[in-house]
mmCIF file of C-alpha atoms in Angstrom:
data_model
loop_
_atom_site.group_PDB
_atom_site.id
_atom_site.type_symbol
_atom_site.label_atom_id
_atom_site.label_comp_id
_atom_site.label_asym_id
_atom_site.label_seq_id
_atom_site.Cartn_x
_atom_site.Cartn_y
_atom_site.Cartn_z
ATOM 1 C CA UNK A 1 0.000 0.000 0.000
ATOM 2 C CA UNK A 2 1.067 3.628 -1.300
ATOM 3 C CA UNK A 3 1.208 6.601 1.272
ATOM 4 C CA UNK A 4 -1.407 7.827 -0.474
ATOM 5 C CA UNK A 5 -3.718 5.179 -0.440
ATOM 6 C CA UNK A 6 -6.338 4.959 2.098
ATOM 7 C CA UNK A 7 -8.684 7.480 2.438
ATOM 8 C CA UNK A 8 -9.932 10.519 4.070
ATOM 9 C CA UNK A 9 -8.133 13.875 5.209
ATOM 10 C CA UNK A 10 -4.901 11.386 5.329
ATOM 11 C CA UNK A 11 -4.680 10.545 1.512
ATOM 12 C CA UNK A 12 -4.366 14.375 0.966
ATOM 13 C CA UNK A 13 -1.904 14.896 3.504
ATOM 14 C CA UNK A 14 -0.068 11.850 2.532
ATOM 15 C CA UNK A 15 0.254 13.364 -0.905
ATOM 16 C CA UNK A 16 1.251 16.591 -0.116
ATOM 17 C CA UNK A 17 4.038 15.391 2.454
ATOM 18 C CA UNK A 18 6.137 13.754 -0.795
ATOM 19 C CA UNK A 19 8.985 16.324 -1.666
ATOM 20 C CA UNK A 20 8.399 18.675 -3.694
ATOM 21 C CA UNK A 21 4.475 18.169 -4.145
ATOM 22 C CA UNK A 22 3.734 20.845 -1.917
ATOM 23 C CA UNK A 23 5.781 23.802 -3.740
ATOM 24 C CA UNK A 24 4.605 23.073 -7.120
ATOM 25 C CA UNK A 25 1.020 22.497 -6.389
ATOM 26 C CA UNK A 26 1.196 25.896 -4.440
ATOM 27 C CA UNK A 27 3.286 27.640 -7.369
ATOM 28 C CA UNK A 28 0.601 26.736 -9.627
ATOM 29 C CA UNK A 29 -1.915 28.204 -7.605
ATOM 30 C CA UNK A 30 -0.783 31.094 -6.397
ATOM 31 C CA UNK A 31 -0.096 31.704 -10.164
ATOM 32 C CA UNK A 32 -3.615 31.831 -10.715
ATOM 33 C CA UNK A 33 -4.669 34.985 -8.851
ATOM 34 C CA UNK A 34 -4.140 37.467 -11.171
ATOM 35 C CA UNK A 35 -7.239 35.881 -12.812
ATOM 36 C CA UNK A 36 -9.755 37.326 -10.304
ATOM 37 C CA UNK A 37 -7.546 40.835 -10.095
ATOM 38 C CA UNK A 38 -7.394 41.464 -13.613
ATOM 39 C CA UNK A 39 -11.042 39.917 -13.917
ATOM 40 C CA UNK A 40 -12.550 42.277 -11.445
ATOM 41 C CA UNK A 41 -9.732 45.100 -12.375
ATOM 42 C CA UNK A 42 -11.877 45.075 -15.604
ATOM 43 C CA UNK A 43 -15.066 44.985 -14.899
ATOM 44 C CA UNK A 44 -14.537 48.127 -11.839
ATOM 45 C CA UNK A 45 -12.170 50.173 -14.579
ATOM 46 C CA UNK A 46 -14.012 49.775 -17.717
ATOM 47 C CA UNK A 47 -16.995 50.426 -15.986
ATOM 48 C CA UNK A 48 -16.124 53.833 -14.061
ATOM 49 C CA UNK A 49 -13.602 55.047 -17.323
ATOM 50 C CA UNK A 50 -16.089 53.757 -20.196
ATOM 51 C CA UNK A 51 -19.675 53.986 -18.560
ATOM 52 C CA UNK A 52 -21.297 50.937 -18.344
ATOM 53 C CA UNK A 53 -21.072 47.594 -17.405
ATOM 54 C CA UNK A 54 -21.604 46.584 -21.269
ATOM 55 C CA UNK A 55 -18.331 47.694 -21.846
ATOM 56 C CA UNK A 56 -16.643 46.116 -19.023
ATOM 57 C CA UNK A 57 -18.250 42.803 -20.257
ATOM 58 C CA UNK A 58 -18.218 43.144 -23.680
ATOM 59 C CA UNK A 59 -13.961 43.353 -23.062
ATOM 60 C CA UNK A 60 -13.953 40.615 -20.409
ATOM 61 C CA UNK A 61 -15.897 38.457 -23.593
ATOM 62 C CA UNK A 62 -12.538 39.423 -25.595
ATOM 63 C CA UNK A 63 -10.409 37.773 -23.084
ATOM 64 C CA UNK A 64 -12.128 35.119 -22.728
ATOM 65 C CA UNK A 65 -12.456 34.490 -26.391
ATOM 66 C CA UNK A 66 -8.459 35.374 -26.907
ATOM 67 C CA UNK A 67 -7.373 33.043 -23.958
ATOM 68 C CA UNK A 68 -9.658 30.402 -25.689
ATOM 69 C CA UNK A 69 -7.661 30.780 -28.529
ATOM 70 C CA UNK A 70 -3.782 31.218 -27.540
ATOM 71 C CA UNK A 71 -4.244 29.091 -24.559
ATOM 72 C CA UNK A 72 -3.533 25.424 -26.602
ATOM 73 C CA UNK A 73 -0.510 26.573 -28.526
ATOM 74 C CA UNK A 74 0.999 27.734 -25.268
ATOM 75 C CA UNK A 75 0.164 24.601 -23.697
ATOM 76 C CA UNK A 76 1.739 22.682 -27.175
ATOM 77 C CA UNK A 77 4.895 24.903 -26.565
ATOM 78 C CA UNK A 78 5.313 24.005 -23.194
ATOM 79 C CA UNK A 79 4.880 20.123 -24.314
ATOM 80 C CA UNK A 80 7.267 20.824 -27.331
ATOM 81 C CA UNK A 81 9.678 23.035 -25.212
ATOM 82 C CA UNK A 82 9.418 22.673 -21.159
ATOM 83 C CA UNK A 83 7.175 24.487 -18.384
ATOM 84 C CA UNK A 84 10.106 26.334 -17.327
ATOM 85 C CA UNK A 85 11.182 28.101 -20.380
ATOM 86 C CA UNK A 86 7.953 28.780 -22.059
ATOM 87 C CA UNK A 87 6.349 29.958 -18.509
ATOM 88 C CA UNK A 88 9.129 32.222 -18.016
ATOM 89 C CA UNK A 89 8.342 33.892 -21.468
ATOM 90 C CA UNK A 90 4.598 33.610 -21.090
ATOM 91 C CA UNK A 91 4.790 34.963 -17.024
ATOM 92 C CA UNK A 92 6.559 38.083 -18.769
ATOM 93 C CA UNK A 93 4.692 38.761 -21.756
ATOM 94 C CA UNK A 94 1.545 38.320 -18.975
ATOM 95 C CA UNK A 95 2.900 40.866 -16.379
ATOM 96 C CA UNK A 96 3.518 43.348 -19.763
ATOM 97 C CA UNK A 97 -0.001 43.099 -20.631
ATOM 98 C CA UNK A 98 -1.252 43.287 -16.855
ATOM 99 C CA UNK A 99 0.866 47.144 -16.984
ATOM 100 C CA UNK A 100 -0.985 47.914 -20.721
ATOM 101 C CA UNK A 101 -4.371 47.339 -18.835
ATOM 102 C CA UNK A 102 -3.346 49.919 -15.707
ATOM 103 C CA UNK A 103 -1.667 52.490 -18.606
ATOM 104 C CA UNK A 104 -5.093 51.935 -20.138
ATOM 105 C CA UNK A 105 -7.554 52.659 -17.477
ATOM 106 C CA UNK A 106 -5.224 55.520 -16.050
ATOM 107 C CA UNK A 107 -4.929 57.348 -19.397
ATOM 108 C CA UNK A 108 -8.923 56.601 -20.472
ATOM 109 C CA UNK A 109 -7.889 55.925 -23.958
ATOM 110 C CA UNK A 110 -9.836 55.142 -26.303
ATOM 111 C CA UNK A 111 -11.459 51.554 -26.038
ATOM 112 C CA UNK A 112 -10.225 50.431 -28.981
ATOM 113 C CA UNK A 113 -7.008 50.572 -26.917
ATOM 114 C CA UNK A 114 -8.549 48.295 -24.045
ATOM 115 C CA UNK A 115 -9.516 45.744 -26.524
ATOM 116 C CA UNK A 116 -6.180 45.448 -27.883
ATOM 117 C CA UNK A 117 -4.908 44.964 -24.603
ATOM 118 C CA UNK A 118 -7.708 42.383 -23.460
ATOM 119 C CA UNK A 119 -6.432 40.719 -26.255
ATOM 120 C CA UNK A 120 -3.221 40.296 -25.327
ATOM 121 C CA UNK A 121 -3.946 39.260 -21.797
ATOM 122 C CA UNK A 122 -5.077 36.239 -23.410
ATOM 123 C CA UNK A 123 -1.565 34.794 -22.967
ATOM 124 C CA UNK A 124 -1.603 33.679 -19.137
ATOM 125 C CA UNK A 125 0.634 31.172 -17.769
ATOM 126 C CA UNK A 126 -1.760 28.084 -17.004
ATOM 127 C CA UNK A 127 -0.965 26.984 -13.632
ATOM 128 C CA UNK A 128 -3.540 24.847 -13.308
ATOM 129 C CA UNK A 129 -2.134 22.721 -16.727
ATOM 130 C CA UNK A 130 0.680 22.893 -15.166
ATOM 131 C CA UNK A 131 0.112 21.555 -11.732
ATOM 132 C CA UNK A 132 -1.894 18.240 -13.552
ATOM 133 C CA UNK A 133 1.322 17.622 -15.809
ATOM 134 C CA UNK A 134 3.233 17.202 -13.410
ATOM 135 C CA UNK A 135 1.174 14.764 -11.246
ATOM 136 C CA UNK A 136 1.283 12.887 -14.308
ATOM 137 C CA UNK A 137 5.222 12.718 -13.061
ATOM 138 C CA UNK A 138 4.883 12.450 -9.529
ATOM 139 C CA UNK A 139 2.456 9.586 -9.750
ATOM 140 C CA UNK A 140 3.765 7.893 -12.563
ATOM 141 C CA UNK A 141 4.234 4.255 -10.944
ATOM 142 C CA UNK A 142 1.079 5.315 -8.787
ATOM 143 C CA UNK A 143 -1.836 5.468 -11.781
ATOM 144 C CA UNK A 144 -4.268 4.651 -9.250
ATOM 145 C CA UNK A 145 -3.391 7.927 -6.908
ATOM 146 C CA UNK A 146 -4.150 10.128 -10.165
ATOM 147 C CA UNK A 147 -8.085 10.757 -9.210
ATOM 148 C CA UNK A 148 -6.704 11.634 -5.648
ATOM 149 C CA UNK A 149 -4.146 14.277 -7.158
ATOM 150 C CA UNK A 150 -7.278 15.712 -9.042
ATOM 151 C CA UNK A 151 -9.158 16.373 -6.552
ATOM 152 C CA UNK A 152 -6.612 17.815 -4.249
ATOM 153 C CA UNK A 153 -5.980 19.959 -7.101
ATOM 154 C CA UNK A 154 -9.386 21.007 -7.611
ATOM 155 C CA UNK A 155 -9.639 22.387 -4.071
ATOM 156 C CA UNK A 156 -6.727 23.971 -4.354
ATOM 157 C CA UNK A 157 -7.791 25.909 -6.835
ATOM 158 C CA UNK A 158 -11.165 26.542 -6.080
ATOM 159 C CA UNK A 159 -9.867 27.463 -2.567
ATOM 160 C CA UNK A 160 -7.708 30.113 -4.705
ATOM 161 C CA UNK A 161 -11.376 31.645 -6.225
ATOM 162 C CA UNK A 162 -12.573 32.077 -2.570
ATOM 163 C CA UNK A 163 -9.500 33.939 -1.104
ATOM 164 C CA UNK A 164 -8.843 35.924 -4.194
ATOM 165 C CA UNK A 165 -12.361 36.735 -5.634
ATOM 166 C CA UNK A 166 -12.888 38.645 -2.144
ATOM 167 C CA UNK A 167 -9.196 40.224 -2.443
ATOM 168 C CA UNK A 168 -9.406 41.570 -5.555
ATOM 169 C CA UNK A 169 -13.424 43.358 -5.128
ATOM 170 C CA UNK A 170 -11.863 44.989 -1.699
ATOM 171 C CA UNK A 171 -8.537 45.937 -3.625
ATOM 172 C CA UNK A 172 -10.264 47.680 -6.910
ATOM 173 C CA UNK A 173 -13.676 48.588 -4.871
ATOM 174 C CA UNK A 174 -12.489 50.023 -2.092
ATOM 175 C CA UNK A 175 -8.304 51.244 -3.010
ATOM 176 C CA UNK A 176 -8.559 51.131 -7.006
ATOM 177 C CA UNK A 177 -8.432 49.033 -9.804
ATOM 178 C CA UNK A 178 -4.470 49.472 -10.251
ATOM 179 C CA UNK A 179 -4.012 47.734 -6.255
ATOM 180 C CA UNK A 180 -5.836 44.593 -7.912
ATOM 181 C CA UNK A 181 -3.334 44.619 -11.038
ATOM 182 C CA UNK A 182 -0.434 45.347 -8.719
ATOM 183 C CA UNK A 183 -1.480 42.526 -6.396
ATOM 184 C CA UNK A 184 -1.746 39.952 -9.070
ATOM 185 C CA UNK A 185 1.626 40.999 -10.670
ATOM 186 C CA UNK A 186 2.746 39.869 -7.615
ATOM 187 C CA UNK A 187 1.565 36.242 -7.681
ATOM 188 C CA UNK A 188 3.001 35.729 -10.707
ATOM 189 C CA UNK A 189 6.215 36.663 -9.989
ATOM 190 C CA UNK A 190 6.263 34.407 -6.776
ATOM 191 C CA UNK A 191 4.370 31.248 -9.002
ATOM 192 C CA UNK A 192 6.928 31.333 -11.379
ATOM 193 C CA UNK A 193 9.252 30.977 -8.342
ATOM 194 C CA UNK A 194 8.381 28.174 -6.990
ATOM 195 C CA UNK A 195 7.249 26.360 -10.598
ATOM 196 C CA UNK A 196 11.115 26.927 -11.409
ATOM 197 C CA UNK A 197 11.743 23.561 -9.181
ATOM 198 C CA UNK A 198 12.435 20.892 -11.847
ATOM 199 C CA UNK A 199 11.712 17.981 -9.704
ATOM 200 C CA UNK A 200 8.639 16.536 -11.504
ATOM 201 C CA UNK A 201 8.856 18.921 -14.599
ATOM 202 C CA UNK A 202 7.461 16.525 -17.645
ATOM 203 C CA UNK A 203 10.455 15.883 -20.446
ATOM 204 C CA UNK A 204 10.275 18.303 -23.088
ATOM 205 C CA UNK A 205 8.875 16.906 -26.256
ATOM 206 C CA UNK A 206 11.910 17.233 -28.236
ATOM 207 C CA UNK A 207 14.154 15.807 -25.581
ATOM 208 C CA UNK A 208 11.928 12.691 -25.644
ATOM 209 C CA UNK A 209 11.909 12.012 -29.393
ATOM 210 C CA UNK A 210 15.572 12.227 -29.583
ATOM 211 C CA UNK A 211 15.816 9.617 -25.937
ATOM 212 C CA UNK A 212 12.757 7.312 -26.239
ATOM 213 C CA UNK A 213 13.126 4.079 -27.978
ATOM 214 C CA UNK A 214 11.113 3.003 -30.702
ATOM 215 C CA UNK A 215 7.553 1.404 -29.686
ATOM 216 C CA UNK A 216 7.617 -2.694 -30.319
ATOM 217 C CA UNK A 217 5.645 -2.427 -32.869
ATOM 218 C CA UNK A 218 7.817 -0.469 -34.746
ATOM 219 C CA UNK A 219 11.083 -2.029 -33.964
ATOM 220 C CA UNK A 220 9.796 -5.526 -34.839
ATOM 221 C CA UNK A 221 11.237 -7.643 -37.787
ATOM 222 C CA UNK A 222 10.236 -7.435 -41.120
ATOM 223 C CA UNK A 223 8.051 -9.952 -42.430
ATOM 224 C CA UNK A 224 9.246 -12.851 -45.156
ATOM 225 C CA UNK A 225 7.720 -11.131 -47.820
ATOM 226 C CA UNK A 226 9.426 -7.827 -46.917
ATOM 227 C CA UNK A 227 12.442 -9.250 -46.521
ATOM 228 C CA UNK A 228 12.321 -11.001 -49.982
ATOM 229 C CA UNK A 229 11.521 -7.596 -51.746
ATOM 230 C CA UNK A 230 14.630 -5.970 -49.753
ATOM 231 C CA UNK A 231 18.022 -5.043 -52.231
ATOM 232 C CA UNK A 232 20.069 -7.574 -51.899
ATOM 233 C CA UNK A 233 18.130 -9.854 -49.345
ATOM 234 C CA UNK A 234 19.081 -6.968 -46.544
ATOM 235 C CA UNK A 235 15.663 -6.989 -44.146
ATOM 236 C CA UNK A 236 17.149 -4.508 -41.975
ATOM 237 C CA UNK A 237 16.746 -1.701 -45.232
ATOM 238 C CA UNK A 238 13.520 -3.086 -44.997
ATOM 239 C CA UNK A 239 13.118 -2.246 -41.121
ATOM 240 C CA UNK A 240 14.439 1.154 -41.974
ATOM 241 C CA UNK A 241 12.056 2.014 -44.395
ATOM 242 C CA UNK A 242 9.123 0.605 -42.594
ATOM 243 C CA UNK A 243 10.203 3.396 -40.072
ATOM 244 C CA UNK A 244 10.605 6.197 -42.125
ATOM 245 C CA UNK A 245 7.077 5.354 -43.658
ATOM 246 C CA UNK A 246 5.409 5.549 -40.380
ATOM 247 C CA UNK A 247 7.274 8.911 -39.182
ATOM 248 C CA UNK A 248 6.114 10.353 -41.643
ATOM 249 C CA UNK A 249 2.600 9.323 -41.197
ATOM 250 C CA UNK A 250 -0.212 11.732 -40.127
ATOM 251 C CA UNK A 251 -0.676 11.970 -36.034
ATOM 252 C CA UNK A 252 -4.061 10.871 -34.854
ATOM 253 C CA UNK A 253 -6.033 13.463 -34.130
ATOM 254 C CA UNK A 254 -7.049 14.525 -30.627
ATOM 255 C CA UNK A 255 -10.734 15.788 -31.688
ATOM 256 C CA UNK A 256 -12.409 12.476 -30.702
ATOM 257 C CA UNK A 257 -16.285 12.876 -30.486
ATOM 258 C CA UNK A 258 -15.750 12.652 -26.761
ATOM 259 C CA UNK A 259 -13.121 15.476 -26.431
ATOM 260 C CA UNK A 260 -15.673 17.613 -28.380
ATOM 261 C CA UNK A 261 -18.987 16.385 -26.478
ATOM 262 C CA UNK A 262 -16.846 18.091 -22.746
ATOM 263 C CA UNK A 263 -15.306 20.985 -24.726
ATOM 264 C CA UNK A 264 -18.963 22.009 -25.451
ATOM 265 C CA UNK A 265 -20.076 21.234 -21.842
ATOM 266 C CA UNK A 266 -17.315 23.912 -20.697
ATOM 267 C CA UNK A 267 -17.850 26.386 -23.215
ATOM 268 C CA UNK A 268 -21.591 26.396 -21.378
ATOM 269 C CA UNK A 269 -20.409 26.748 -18.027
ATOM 270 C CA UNK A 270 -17.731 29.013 -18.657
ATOM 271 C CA UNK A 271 -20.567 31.000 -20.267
ATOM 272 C CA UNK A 272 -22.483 31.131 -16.666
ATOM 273 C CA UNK A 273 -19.649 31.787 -14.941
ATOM 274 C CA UNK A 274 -18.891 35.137 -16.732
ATOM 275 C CA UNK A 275 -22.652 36.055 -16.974
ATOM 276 C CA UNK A 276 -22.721 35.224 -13.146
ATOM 277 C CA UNK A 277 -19.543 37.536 -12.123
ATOM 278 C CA UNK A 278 -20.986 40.434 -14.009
ATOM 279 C CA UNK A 279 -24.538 40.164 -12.422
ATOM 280 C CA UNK A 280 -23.534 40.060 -9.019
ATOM 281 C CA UNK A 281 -20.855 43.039 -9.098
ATOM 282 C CA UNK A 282 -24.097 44.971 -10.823
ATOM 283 C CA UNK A 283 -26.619 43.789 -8.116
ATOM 284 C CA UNK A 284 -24.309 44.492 -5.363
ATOM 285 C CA UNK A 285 -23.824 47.878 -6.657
ATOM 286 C CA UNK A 286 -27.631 48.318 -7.250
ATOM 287 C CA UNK A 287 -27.769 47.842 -3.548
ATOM 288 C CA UNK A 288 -25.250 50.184 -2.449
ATOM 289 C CA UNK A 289 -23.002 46.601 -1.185
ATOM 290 C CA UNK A 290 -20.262 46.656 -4.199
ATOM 291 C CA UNK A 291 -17.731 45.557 -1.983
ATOM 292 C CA UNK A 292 -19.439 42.307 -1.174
ATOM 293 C CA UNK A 293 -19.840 41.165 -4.419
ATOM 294 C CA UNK A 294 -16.247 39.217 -4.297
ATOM 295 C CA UNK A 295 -17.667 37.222 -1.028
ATOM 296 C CA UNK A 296 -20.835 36.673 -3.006
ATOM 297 C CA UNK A 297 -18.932 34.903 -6.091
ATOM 298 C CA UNK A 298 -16.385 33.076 -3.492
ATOM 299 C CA UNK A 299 -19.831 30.944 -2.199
ATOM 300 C CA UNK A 300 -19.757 29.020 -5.645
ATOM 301 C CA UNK A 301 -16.279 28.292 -5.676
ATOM 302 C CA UNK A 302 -16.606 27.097 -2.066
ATOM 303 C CA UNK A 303 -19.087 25.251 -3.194
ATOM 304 C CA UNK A 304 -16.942 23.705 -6.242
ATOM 305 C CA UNK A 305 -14.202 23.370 -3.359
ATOM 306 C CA UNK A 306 -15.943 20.883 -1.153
ATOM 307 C CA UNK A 307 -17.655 18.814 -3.452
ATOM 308 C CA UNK A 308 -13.641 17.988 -5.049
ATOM 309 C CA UNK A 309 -12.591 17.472 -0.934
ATOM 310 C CA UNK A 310 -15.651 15.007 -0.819
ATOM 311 C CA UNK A 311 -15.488 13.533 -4.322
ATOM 312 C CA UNK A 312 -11.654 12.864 -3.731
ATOM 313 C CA UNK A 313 -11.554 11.291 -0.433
ATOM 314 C CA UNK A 314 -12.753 7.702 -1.709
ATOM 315 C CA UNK A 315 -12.446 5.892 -5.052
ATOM 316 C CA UNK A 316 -15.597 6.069 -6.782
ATOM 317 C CA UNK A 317 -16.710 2.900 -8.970
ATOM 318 C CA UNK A 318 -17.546 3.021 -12.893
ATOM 319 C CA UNK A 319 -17.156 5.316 -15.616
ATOM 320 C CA UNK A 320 -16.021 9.463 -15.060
ATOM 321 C CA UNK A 321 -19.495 10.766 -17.319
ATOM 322 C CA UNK A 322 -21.626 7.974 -14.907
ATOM 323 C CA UNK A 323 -20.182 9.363 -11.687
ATOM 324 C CA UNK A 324 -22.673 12.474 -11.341
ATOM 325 C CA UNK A 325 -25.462 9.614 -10.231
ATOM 326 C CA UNK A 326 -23.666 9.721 -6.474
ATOM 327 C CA UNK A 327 -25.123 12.961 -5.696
ATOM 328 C CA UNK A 328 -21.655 14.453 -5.244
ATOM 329 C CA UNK A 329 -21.846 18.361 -5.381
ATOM 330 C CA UNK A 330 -18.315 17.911 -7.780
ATOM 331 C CA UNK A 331 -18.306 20.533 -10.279
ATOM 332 C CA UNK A 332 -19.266 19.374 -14.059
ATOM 333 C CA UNK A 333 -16.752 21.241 -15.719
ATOM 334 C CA UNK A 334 -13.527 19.872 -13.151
ATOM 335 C CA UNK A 335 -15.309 16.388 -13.841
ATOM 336 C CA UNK A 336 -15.102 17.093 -17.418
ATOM 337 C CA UNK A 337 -11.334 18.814 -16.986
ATOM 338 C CA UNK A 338 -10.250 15.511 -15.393
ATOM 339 C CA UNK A 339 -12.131 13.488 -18.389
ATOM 340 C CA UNK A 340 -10.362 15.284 -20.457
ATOM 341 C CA UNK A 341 -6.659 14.805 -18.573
ATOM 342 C CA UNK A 342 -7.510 11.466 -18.709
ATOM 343 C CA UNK A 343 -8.070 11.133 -22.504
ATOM 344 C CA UNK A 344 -4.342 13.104 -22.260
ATOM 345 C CA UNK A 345 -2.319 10.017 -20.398
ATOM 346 C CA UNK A 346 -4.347 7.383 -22.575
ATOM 347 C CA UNK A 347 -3.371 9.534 -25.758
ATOM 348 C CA UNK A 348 0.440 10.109 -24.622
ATOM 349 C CA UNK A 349 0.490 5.870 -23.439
ATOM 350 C CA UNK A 350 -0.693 4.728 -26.698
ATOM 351 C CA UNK A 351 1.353 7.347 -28.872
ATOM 352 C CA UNK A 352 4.501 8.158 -26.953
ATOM 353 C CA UNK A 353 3.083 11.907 -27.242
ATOM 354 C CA UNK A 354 3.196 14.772 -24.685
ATOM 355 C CA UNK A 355 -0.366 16.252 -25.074
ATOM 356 C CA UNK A 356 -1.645 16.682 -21.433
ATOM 357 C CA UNK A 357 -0.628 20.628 -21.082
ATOM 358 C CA UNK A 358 -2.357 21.124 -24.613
ATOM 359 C CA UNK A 359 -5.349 19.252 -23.787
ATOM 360 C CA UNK A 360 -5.771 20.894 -20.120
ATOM 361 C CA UNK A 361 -5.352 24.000 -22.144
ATOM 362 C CA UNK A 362 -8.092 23.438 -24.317
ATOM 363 C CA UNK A 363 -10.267 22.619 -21.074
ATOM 364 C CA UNK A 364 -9.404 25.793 -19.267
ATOM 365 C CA UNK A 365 -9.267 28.285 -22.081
ATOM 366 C CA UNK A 366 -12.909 27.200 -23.466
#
C-alpha cells in the first residue's frame, strides 16, 4: 500500500508530504490569482472610465475568447519546449499586458485601446495545466493515486477563487483598480518561483523524441515477404524504411467525439460563470453593497471546493461521465477537466506523445 492510499483527510496529507508536491502544487496556484484581479480590475475600470457595465463585459468576452484561442498553442509549446522556459516567457509577456491594462484605465484611452490589450492578456501562464502535468510525473508508478491528485488539485484551486475573488473586489472597490493589477503581478512573480523547481517537470517533447526508444511495434522484424523484396536480401533496409514510412505518417487526431462532447459542456459553463460575475458586481452595486460582491462569487467556488474534498476522499466505482449519479456536489466542468486529462495520459500511453498541457489547455481556455 502507497502513502497515499487509504482514504480521508490522510490521503491528501499523505500526498502533499512527498517532496516537492507541496511547492509546485502551491506555485501553480498562487499563479492563478491574477485571474480574479485582472477579472474584477476590468469589470470596476471599464466600468467607471467607459460607462457601463456593457463595456466592461463586452472586453472581459474578448479575453475570454483570446485566452480560448492562444491558450492550446501555449500549452503545445510548453509540451514541445518545457514548463520552465515557455512559462518564463509567457509569465513576462503576462505581467507586460497586466501594466498595458493599468496604462489603459489611467490614461482613459480610447477603447479600442482596451480591446487590444484584453487581447493580449489572453496569454496567461496556465498553472492549473501545469500543476496536472506534473502529477502525471509524480504519480507515474502510482496510476491509481491520479483521481486523488485531481481532486486535491481542484480544491486547491477553487480554494484560490474564494480567497482571491474577495481580495481583488476589496482591492479595486475600495483602493482602485491598479491595487488589484499590482497585487496579481505579484503572484506571478512568486508562481513562477516556486514552478522553477524541476523535480517533476514533464520531459520536453523534443528531448523525448531524440531519448525514447522506438515502440515494439515499430522495432519488430520485417516480415518474409518484406524481406524477400529488400536489395540484396538486406531486411534490416527493410526495417528502416518501414520506419521512415510511419514517421512520416499523419498523427491521430485529438478531436475524438468525446473530447468535443466536454469541450462544449465547458464552453456552457464558462458562459455562466462570466454572466454570473458580471450580475452580481451589478446587483451588489444596485444595492449600495459593491464591496461584497467578491464574497458573493467566493460561495460558488466554495461550493466547487468541497464537493472535489468530498469527491476525492474515496475511489468512486464506474465510468467518469456515470459518476454524477452519487449525488456528489463535484463541479461538471472539473469532472469534465479531469475526463479530459484522462483522454491526455491514454493519448500520450498509446502514442509516446506529450499532449496533457495542450489538452488541459483546451479545457481551461474554453
Amino acid at each position: 500500500m502507497t502513502s497515499s492510499e487509504g482514504g480521508g483527510l490522510h490521503a491528501y496529507a499523505a500526498l502533499l508530504r512527498r517532496p516537492h508536491v507541496a511547492r509546485f502544487l502551491l506555485g501553480g496556484v498562487i499563479i492563478q490569482f491574477p485571474y480574479a484581479m485582472v477579472n474584477m480590475a476590468l469589470l470596476i475600470g471599464a466600468r467607471d472610465v467607459y460607462g457601463s457595465y456593457s463595456s466592461a463585459g463586452v472586453a472581459t468576452a474578448v479575453m475570454s475568447i483570446a485566452g480560448a484561442v492562444i491558450g492550446p498553442t501555449i500549452g503545445r509549446l510548453i509540451d514541445r519546449h518545457g514548463q520552465s522556459r515557455i512559462a518564463s516567457l509567457v509569465g513576462a509577456f503576462w505581467i507586460a499586458s497586466i501594466l498595458g491594462l493599468g496604462l489603459v484605465l489611467v490614461l482613459g484611452l480610447p477603447y479600442w485601446a482596451l480591446l487590444l490589450v484584453v487581447v493580449m492578456l489572453g496569454a496567461s501562464v496556465p498553472g492549473g495545466s501545469l500543476i496536472r502535468a506534473r502529477w502525471r510525473v509524480a504519480l507515474r508508478s502510482e496510476p491509481g493515486s491520479m483521481p486523488l491528485a485531481l481532486s486535491l488539485t481542484s480544491v486547491a484551486e477553487e480554494s484560490m477563487w474564494v480567497l482571491s475573488t474577495p481580495i481583488a473586489t476589496s482591492l479595486a472597490t475600495l483602493v482602485h483598480p491598479l491595487a488589484a493589477l499590482a497585487f496579481g503581478i505579484g503572484t506571478i512573480l512568486i508562481g513562477l518561483r516556486m514552478l522553477a523547481d524541476r523535480t517533476f517537470q514533464p520531459e520536453p517533447l523534443r528531448a523525448a523524441s531524440r531519448s525514447r526508444p522506438l515502440p515494439l511495434d515499430e522495432a519488430a522484424p520485417p516480415s518474409a515477404e518484406e524481406a524477400d523484396s529488400a536489395p540484396h536480401g538486406d531486411p534490416g533496409a527493410v526495417g528502416a524504411r518501414e520506419v521512415a514510412r510511419r514517421a512520416k505518417a499523419p498523427e491521430e487526431t485529438l478531436w475524438t467525439g468525446t473530447f468535443v462532447v466536454l469541450l462544449a459542456v465547458l464552453v456552457f459553463y464558462g458562459a455562466f460563470q462570466s454572466t454570473t460575475e458580471i450580475a452580481i458586481v451589478a446587483f451588489a452595486q444596485e444595492r449600495g453593497m459593491q464591496a461584497w460582491a467578491g464574497s458573493v462569487s467566493a460561495c460558488f467556488s466554495a461550493g466547487s471546493m468541497i464537493g472535489a474534498l468530498v469527491y476525492g476522499m474515496r475511489r468512486w466505482p464506474g465510468a467518469l461521465w456515470a459518476r454524477g449519479e452519487a449525488g456528489v456536489p463535484y463541479s461538471l466542468a472539473d469532472a469534465c477537466q479531469d475526463h479530459l486529462l484522462g483522454l491526455a495520459i491514454e493519448e500520450s500511453a498509446r502514442t509516446g506523445r506529450e499532449v496533457v498541457t495542450e489538452i488541459e489547455a483546451w479545457a481551461t481556455g474554453v
